[in-house]
Amino acid sequence: MLCQLTIGRAVPEDIPGIAAVFSESFEESVLHHCGQMPKPQAMQDVFQLVYEAEPQAALVARSSDGAVAGYCFAPTKLPGLWVKAVLDGHVFKWGWRWLTGQYGFGLQPLQVIVLNKMTFLRSAFTPAKSANARILSIAVAKSCRGQGGGGALMEAAISYFRSRKVKRVRLEVRPDNAAAIKVYSRFGFYNGGYTADSQGQWLIMFKEMEQG
């Protein structure tokens, strides 16, 4: 299937489509963390927070009919994300929806998710592995892969980083995801070490942004 993709800023109405692309692209990871595919509300709530924290950092690839066929979240002020989660009541809303069964998973998956996030936070705040911007999540729908969508999203993200005068960008990718690593390397990302969660190892990659 040939996809004619247009890259642009996300809008709030794109959140369900972004969540759907994420769930399709990272199904194995979602199943590992949740034990089953959660209800759509769970992923939508997470991406709603990420979007609200820095709307300009939310990019989408749209197909010719306007549907979301890919996305990239490229925040430049990630610590503010967790502050917003607490101060704006997202954490309490998530807790209520989880308790009332609106997410569709129980206590054990929640413990796995929290422990994995703690691991990533420790790694992110290690001085040698810190950065002031992230490729937090990027994916393209299976039906539109291999047509340059991922590269176009990366170009838009790097352009945004440049406009914000970012010095260093970090991302994580599974070491066996050769296709993604090839794309990231093409954009100047290099091996910066490893971290791990309950699902296995992650390769950390960095890009030093040219200034001026």
PDB file of C-alpha atoms in Angstrom:
ATOM      1  CA  MET A   1       0.000   0.000   0.000  1.00  0.00           C
ATOM      2  CA  LEU A   2       1.415   3.367  -1.063  1.00  0.00           C
ATOM      3  CA  CYS A   3       1.009   6.042   1.609  1.00  0.00           C
ATOM      4  CA  GLN A   4       1.241   9.711   0.748  1.00  0.00           C
ATOM      5  CA  LEU A   5       2.249  11.136   4.108  1.00  0.00           C
ATOM      6  CA  THR A   6       2.228  14.727   5.277  1.00  0.00           C
ATOM      7  CA  ILE A   7       4.160  15.705   8.410  1.00  0.00           C
ATOM      8  CA  GLY A   8       2.710  18.299  10.776  1.00  0.00           C
ATOM      9  CA  ARG A   9       1.921  19.219  14.364  1.00  0.00           C
ATOM     10  CA  ALA A  10      -0.470  17.007  16.262  1.00  0.00           C
ATOM     11  CA  VAL A  11      -3.764  18.351  17.582  1.00  0.00           C
ATOM     12  CA  PRO A  12      -5.744  16.981  20.548  1.00  0.00           C
ATOM     13  CA  GLU A  13      -8.081  15.088  18.223  1.00  0.00           C
ATOM     14  CA  ASP A  14      -5.092  13.023  17.024  1.00  0.00           C
ATOM     15  CA  ILE A  15      -4.540  11.375  20.422  1.00  0.00           C
ATOM     16  CA  PRO A  16      -6.720   8.267  19.783  1.00  0.00           C
ATOM     17  CA  GLY A  17      -4.986   7.706  16.446  1.00  0.00           C
ATOM     18  CA  ILE A  18      -1.532   8.110  18.002  1.00  0.00           C
ATOM     19  CA  ALA A  19      -2.432   5.655  20.766  1.00  0.00           C
ATOM     20  CA  ALA A  20      -3.657   3.153  18.168  1.00  0.00           C
ATOM     21  CA  VAL A  21      -0.415   3.366  16.156  1.00  0.00           C
ATOM     22  CA  PHE A  22       1.588   2.913  19.366  1.00  0.00           C
ATOM     23  CA  SER A  23      -0.410  -0.170  20.408  1.00  0.00           C
ATOM     24  CA  GLU A  24      -0.022  -1.712  16.948  1.00  0.00           C
ATOM     25  CA  SER A  25       3.694  -0.926  16.698  1.00  0.00           C
ATOM     26  CA  PHE A  26       4.670  -1.994  20.215  1.00  0.00           C
ATOM     27  CA  GLU A  27       2.165  -4.786  20.806  1.00  0.00           C
ATOM     28  CA  GLU A  28       4.785  -7.147  22.251  1.00  0.00           C
ATOM     29  CA  SER A  29       5.891  -4.549  24.784  1.00  0.00           C
ATOM     30  CA  VAL A  30       2.305  -3.629  25.712  1.00  0.00           C
ATOM     31  CA  LEU A  31       1.438  -7.291  26.281  1.00  0.00           C
ATOM     32  CA  HIS A  32       4.567  -7.744  28.402  1.00  0.00           C
ATOM     33  CA  HIS A  33       3.712  -4.823  30.633  1.00  0.00           C
ATOM     34  CA  CYS A  34      -0.059  -5.282  30.876  1.00  0.00           C
ATOM     35  CA  GLY A  35      -0.519  -9.018  30.410  1.00  0.00           C
ATOM     36  CA  GLN A  36      -3.159  -8.284  27.762  1.00  0.00           C
ATOM     37  CA  MET A  37      -4.066  -5.440  25.465  1.00  0.00           C
ATOM     38  CA  PRO A  38      -5.462  -2.699  27.722  1.00  0.00           C
ATOM     39  CA  LYS A  39      -8.538  -0.704  26.883  1.00  0.00           C
ATOM     40  CA  PRO A  40      -7.842   2.206  24.490  1.00  0.00           C
ATOM     41  CA  GLN A  41      -8.399   4.741  27.290  1.00  0.00           C
ATOM     42  CA  ALA A  42      -5.158   3.675  28.999  1.00  0.00           C
ATOM     43  CA  MET A  43      -2.845   4.604  26.128  1.00  0.00           C
ATOM     44  CA  GLN A  44      -4.877   7.659  25.226  1.00  0.00           C
ATOM     45  CA  ASP A  45      -4.476   9.055  28.750  1.00  0.00           C
ATOM     46  CA  VAL A  46      -0.702   8.642  28.643  1.00  0.00           C
ATOM     47  CA  PHE A  47      -0.374  10.372  25.288  1.00  0.00           C
ATOM     48  CA  GLN A  48      -2.786  13.099  26.371  1.00  0.00           C
ATOM     49  CA  LEU A  49      -0.360  14.014  29.163  1.00  0.00           C
ATOM     50  CA  VAL A  50       2.662  13.949  26.866  1.00  0.00           C
ATOM     51  CA  TYR A  51       0.836  16.147  24.370  1.00  0.00           C
ATOM     52  CA  GLU A  52      -0.328  18.682  26.953  1.00  0.00           C
ATOM     53  CA  ALA A  53       3.153  18.984  28.478  1.00  0.00           C
ATOM     54  CA  GLU A  54       4.654  20.268  25.213  1.00  0.00           C
ATOM     55  CA  PRO A  55       2.202  20.430  22.280  1.00  0.00           C
ATOM     56  CA  GLN A  56       4.827  21.756  19.856  1.00  0.00           C
ATOM     57  CA  ALA A  57       6.853  18.565  20.392  1.00  0.00           C
ATOM     58  CA  ALA A  58       4.035  16.318  19.148  1.00  0.00           C
ATOM     59  CA  LEU A  59       4.405  15.501  15.462  1.00  0.00           C
ATOM     60  CA  VAL A  60       2.221  13.340  13.258  1.00  0.00           C
ATOM     61  CA  ALA A  61       2.378  11.785   9.810  1.00  0.00           C
ATOM     62  CA  ARG A  62      -1.021  11.947   8.120  1.00  0.00           C
ATOM     63  CA  SER A  63      -2.208   9.836   5.221  1.00  0.00           C
ATOM     64  CA  SER A  64      -4.057  11.393   2.306  1.00  0.00           C
ATOM     65  CA  ASP A  65      -7.401  10.964   4.112  1.00  0.00           C
ATOM     66  CA  GLY A  66      -6.128  12.837   7.182  1.00  0.00           C
ATOM     67  CA  ALA A  67      -5.767   9.762   9.395  1.00  0.00           C
ATOM     68  CA  VAL A  68      -2.793   9.420  11.753  1.00  0.00           C
ATOM     69  CA  ALA A  69      -0.294   7.049  10.125  1.00  0.00           C
ATOM     70  CA  GLY A  70       2.669   7.835  12.374  1.00  0.00           C
ATOM     71  CA  TYR A  71       3.833  10.057  15.186  1.00  0.00           C
ATOM     72  CA  CYS A  72       6.865  11.347  17.055  1.00  0.00           C
ATOM     73  CA  PHE A  73       7.041  12.906  20.506  1.00  0.00           C
ATOM     74  CA  ALA A  74      10.191  15.006  20.810  1.00  0.00           C
ATOM     75  CA  PRO A  75      10.051  16.856  24.162  1.00  0.00           C
ATOM     76  CA  THR A  76      12.707  19.360  25.202  1.00  0.00           C
ATOM     77  CA  LYS A  77      11.571  19.719  28.825  1.00  0.00           C
ATOM     78  CA  LEU A  78      10.927  16.166  29.963  1.00  0.00           C
ATOM     79  CA  PRO A  79      11.154  16.802  33.747  1.00  0.00           C
ATOM     80  CA  GLY A  80       8.145  19.087  33.420  1.00  0.00           C
ATOM     81  CA  LEU A  81       6.136  16.132  32.185  1.00  0.00           C
ATOM     82  CA  TRP A  82       6.160  14.417  35.566  1.00  0.00           C
ATOM     83  CA  VAL A  83       5.447  17.671  37.417  1.00  0.00           C
ATOM     84  CA  LYS A  84       2.445  18.242  35.182  1.00  0.00           C
ATOM     85  CA  ALA A  85       1.248  14.684  35.783  1.00  0.00           C
ATOM     86  CA  VAL A  86       0.951  15.468  39.501  1.00  0.00           C
ATOM     87  CA  LEU A  87      -0.033  19.146  39.557  1.00  0.00           C
ATOM     88  CA  ASP A  88      -2.697  18.849  36.853  1.00  0.00           C
ATOM     89  CA  GLY A  89      -4.276  15.792  38.442  1.00  0.00           C
ATOM     90  CA  HIS A  90      -3.362  13.259  35.759  1.00  0.00           C
ATOM     91  CA  VAL A  91      -1.975  10.818  38.334  1.00  0.00           C
ATOM     92  CA  PHE A  92      -5.187  10.914  40.343  1.00  0.00           C
ATOM     93  CA  LYS A  93      -7.312  10.508  37.222  1.00  0.00           C
ATOM     94  CA  TRP A  94      -5.226   7.536  36.158  1.00  0.00           C
ATOM     95  CA  GLY A  95      -5.562   5.988  39.618  1.00  0.00           C
ATOM     96  CA  TRP A  96      -9.334   6.368  39.591  1.00  0.00           C
ATOM     97  CA  ARG A  97      -9.707   4.933  36.109  1.00  0.00           C
ATOM     98  CA  TRP A  98      -7.429   2.022  36.994  1.00  0.00           C
ATOM     99  CA  LEU A  99      -9.366   1.288  40.202  1.00  0.00           C
ATOM    100  CA  THR A 100     -12.704   1.400  38.364  1.00  0.00           C
ATOM    101  CA  GLY A 101     -11.515  -0.980  35.632  1.00  0.00           C
ATOM    102  CA  GLN A 102     -11.392   1.552  32.822  1.00  0.00           C
ATOM    103  CA  TYR A 103      -7.865   0.487  31.828  1.00  0.00           C
ATOM    104  CA  GLY A 104      -8.436  -3.240  31.791  1.00  0.00           C
ATOM    105  CA  PHE A 105      -5.400  -4.451  33.763  1.00  0.00           C
ATOM    106  CA  GLY A 106      -4.668  -5.253  37.393  1.00  0.00           C
ATOM    107  CA  LEU A 107      -2.050  -4.561  40.057  1.00  0.00           C
ATOM    108  CA  GLN A 108       0.881  -6.657  38.812  1.00  0.00           C
ATOM    109  CA  PRO A 109       1.158  -4.855  35.441  1.00  0.00           C
ATOM    110  CA  LEU A 110       1.034  -1.542  37.289  1.00  0.00           C
ATOM    111  CA  GLN A 111       3.994  -2.608  39.444  1.00  0.00           C
ATOM    112  CA  VAL A 112       5.973  -3.632  36.347  1.00  0.00           C
ATOM    113  CA  ILE A 113       5.273  -0.301  34.646  1.00  0.00           C
ATOM    114  CA  VAL A 114       6.288   1.756  37.687  1.00  0.00           C
ATOM    115  CA  LEU A 115       9.521  -0.219  38.261  1.00  0.00           C
ATOM    116  CA  ASN A 116      10.497   0.110  34.606  1.00  0.00           C
ATOM    117  CA  LYS A 117       9.869   3.861  34.652  1.00  0.00           C
ATOM    118  CA  MET A 118      12.035   4.189  37.759  1.00  0.00           C
ATOM    119  CA  THR A 119      14.863   2.403  35.922  1.00  0.00           C
ATOM    120  CA  PHE A 120      14.602   4.784  32.986  1.00  0.00           C
ATOM    121  CA  LEU A 121      14.539   7.825  35.262  1.00  0.00           C
ATOM    122  CA  ARG A 122      17.706   6.717  37.055  1.00  0.00           C
ATOM    123  CA  SER A 123      19.438   6.233  33.723  1.00  0.00           C
ATOM    124  CA  ALA A 124      18.210   9.556  32.328  1.00  0.00           C
ATOM    125  CA  PHE A 125      19.553  11.519  35.308  1.00  0.00           C
ATOM    126  CA  THR A 126      22.984   9.887  35.272  1.00  0.00           C
ATOM    127  CA  PRO A 127      25.262  12.790  34.194  1.00  0.00           C
ATOM    128  CA  ALA A 128      27.050  10.848  31.462  1.00  0.00           C
ATOM    129  CA  LYS A 129      23.737   9.716  29.987  1.00  0.00           C
ATOM    130  CA  SER A 130      21.675  12.861  30.404  1.00  0.00           C
ATOM    131  CA  ALA A 131      20.331  15.066  27.607  1.00  0.00           C
ATOM    132  CA  ASN A 132      18.070  18.078  27.392  1.00  0.00           C
ATOM    133  CA  ALA A 133      15.793  16.594  24.728  1.00  0.00           C
ATOM    134  CA  ARG A 134      14.413  13.181  23.857  1.00  0.00           C
ATOM    135  CA  ILE A 135      12.898  11.190  21.072  1.00  0.00           C
ATOM    136  CA  LEU A 136      10.408   9.835  23.558  1.00  0.00           C
ATOM    137  CA  SER A 137       8.396   7.694  21.167  1.00  0.00           C
ATOM    138  CA  ILE A 138       8.227   7.342  17.393  1.00  0.00           C
ATOM    139  CA  ALA A 139       6.287   4.884  15.248  1.00  0.00           C
ATOM    140  CA  VAL A 140       4.702   4.453  11.837  1.00  0.00           C
ATOM    141  CA  ALA A 141       1.648   2.290  11.122  1.00  0.00           C
ATOM    142  CA  LYS A 142       2.557  -1.089   9.661  1.00  0.00           C
ATOM    143  CA  SER A 143       0.649  -0.360   6.450  1.00  0.00           C
ATOM    144  CA  CYS A 144       2.806   2.714   5.762  1.00  0.00           C
ATOM    145  CA  ARG A 145       6.281   1.508   6.714  1.00  0.00           C
ATOM    146  CA  GLY A 146       9.226   1.525   4.336  1.00  0.00           C
ATOM    147  CA  GLN A 147       8.070   4.704   2.608  1.00  0.00           C
ATOM    148  CA  GLY A 148      10.142   7.312   4.426  1.00  0.00           C
ATOM    149  CA  GLY A 149       7.640   8.239   7.120  1.00  0.00           C
ATOM    150  CA  GLY A 150       9.975   7.522   9.999  1.00  0.00           C
ATOM    151  CA  GLY A 151      12.778   9.548   8.442  1.00  0.00           C
ATOM    152  CA  ALA A 152      10.438  12.463   7.740  1.00  0.00           C
ATOM    153  CA  LEU A 153       9.276  12.482  11.357  1.00  0.00           C
ATOM    154  CA  MET A 154      12.900  12.436  12.545  1.00  0.00           C
ATOM    155  CA  GLU A 155      13.741  15.380  10.277  1.00  0.00           C
ATOM    156  CA  ALA A 156      10.830  17.358  11.729  1.00  0.00           C
ATOM    157  CA  ALA A 157      11.877  16.481  15.282  1.00  0.00           C
ATOM    158  CA  ILE A 158      15.486  17.547  14.694  1.00  0.00           C
ATOM    159  CA  SER A 159      14.278  20.790  13.136  1.00  0.00           C
ATOM    160  CA  TYR A 160      12.239  21.408  16.282  1.00  0.00           C
ATOM    161  CA  PHE A 161      15.248  20.653  18.491  1.00  0.00           C
ATOM    162  CA  ARG A 162      17.322  23.106  16.489  1.00  0.00           C
ATOM    163  CA  SER A 163      14.690  25.819  16.922  1.00  0.00           C
ATOM    164  CA  ARG A 164      14.804  25.256  20.689  1.00  0.00           C
ATOM    165  CA  LYS A 165      18.619  25.377  20.713  1.00  0.00           C
ATOM    166  CA  VAL A 166      18.899  21.872  22.109  1.00  0.00           C
ATOM    167  CA  LYS A 167      22.451  20.678  22.710  1.00  0.00           C
ATOM    168  CA  ARG A 168      22.023  16.938  23.104  1.00  0.00           C
ATOM    169  CA  VAL A 169      19.268  14.451  22.236  1.00  0.00           C
ATOM    170  CA  ARG A 170      18.746  11.001  23.681  1.00  0.00           C
ATOM    171  CA  LEU A 171      16.634   8.037  22.599  1.00  0.00           C
ATOM    172  CA  GLU A 172      16.367   4.350  23.468  1.00  0.00           C
ATOM    173  CA  VAL A 173      15.905   1.491  21.033  1.00  0.00           C
ATOM    174  CA  ARG A 174      15.989  -2.284  21.318  1.00  0.00           C
ATOM    175  CA  PRO A 175      19.438  -3.543  20.194  1.00  0.00           C
ATOM    176  CA  ASP A 176      17.885  -5.999  17.731  1.00  0.00           C
ATOM    177  CA  ASN A 177      15.853  -3.291  15.933  1.00  0.00           C
ATOM    178  CA  ALA A 178      18.373  -2.945  13.127  1.00  0.00           C
ATOM    179  CA  ALA A 179      16.068  -0.955  10.842  1.00  0.00           C
ATOM    180  CA  ALA A 180      15.431   1.741  13.444  1.00  0.00           C
ATOM    181  CA  ILE A 181      19.106   1.911  14.470  1.00  0.00           C
ATOM    182  CA  LYS A 182      20.055   2.414  10.823  1.00  0.00           C
ATOM    183  CA  VAL A 183      17.668   5.365  10.562  1.00  0.00           C
ATOM    184  CA  TYR A 184      18.891   6.932  13.806  1.00  0.00           C
ATOM    185  CA  SER A 185      22.528   6.510  12.784  1.00  0.00           C
ATOM    186  CA  ARG A 186      21.785   8.265   9.502  1.00  0.00           C
ATOM    187  CA  PHE A 187      20.660  11.281  11.528  1.00  0.00           C
ATOM    188  CA  GLY A 188      23.855  11.369  13.569  1.00  0.00           C
ATOM    189  CA  PHE A 189      22.869   9.312  16.622  1.00  0.00           C
ATOM    190  CA  TYR A 190      25.618   7.191  18.137  1.00  0.00           C
ATOM    191  CA  ASN A 191      25.900   4.385  20.681  1.00  0.00           C
ATOM    192  CA  GLY A 192      25.857   5.819  24.211  1.00  0.00           C
ATOM    193  CA  GLY A 193      25.637   2.680  26.312  1.00  0.00           C
ATOM    194  CA  TYR A 194      22.852   0.484  27.572  1.00  0.00           C
ATOM    195  CA  THR A 195      20.048   0.334  30.080  1.00  0.00           C
ATOM    196  CA  ALA A 196      17.484  -2.382  30.748  1.00  0.00           C
ATOM    197  CA  ASP A 197      13.969  -3.003  31.960  1.00  0.00           C
ATOM    198  CA  SER A 198      11.985  -6.137  32.750  1.00  0.00           C
ATOM    199  CA  GLN A 199      11.639  -6.920  29.049  1.00  0.00           C
ATOM    200  CA  GLY A 200      15.332  -6.759  28.278  1.00  0.00           C
ATOM    201  CA  GLN A 201      18.127  -4.486  27.136  1.00  0.00           C
ATOM    202  CA  TRP A 202      17.847  -1.044  25.540  1.00  0.00           C
ATOM    203  CA  LEU A 203      20.522   0.646  23.471  1.00  0.00           C
ATOM    204  CA  ILE A 204      20.906   4.320  24.423  1.00  0.00           C
ATOM    205  CA  MET A 205      21.747   6.609  21.504  1.00  0.00           C
ATOM    206  CA  PHE A 206      22.753  10.279  21.541  1.00  0.00           C
ATOM    207  CA  LYS A 207      22.961  13.057  19.014  1.00  0.00           C
ATOM    208  CA  GLU A 208      25.063  16.163  19.598  1.00  0.00           C
ATOM    209  CA  MET A 209      23.233  19.062  18.014  1.00  0.00           C
ATOM    210  CA  GLU A 210      25.281  21.470  15.948  1.00  0.00           C
ATOM    211  CA  GLN A 211      24.854  25.049  17.145  1.00  0.00           C
ATOM    212  CA  GLY A 212      24.467  28.212  15.152  1.00  0.00           C
TER     213      GLY A 212
END
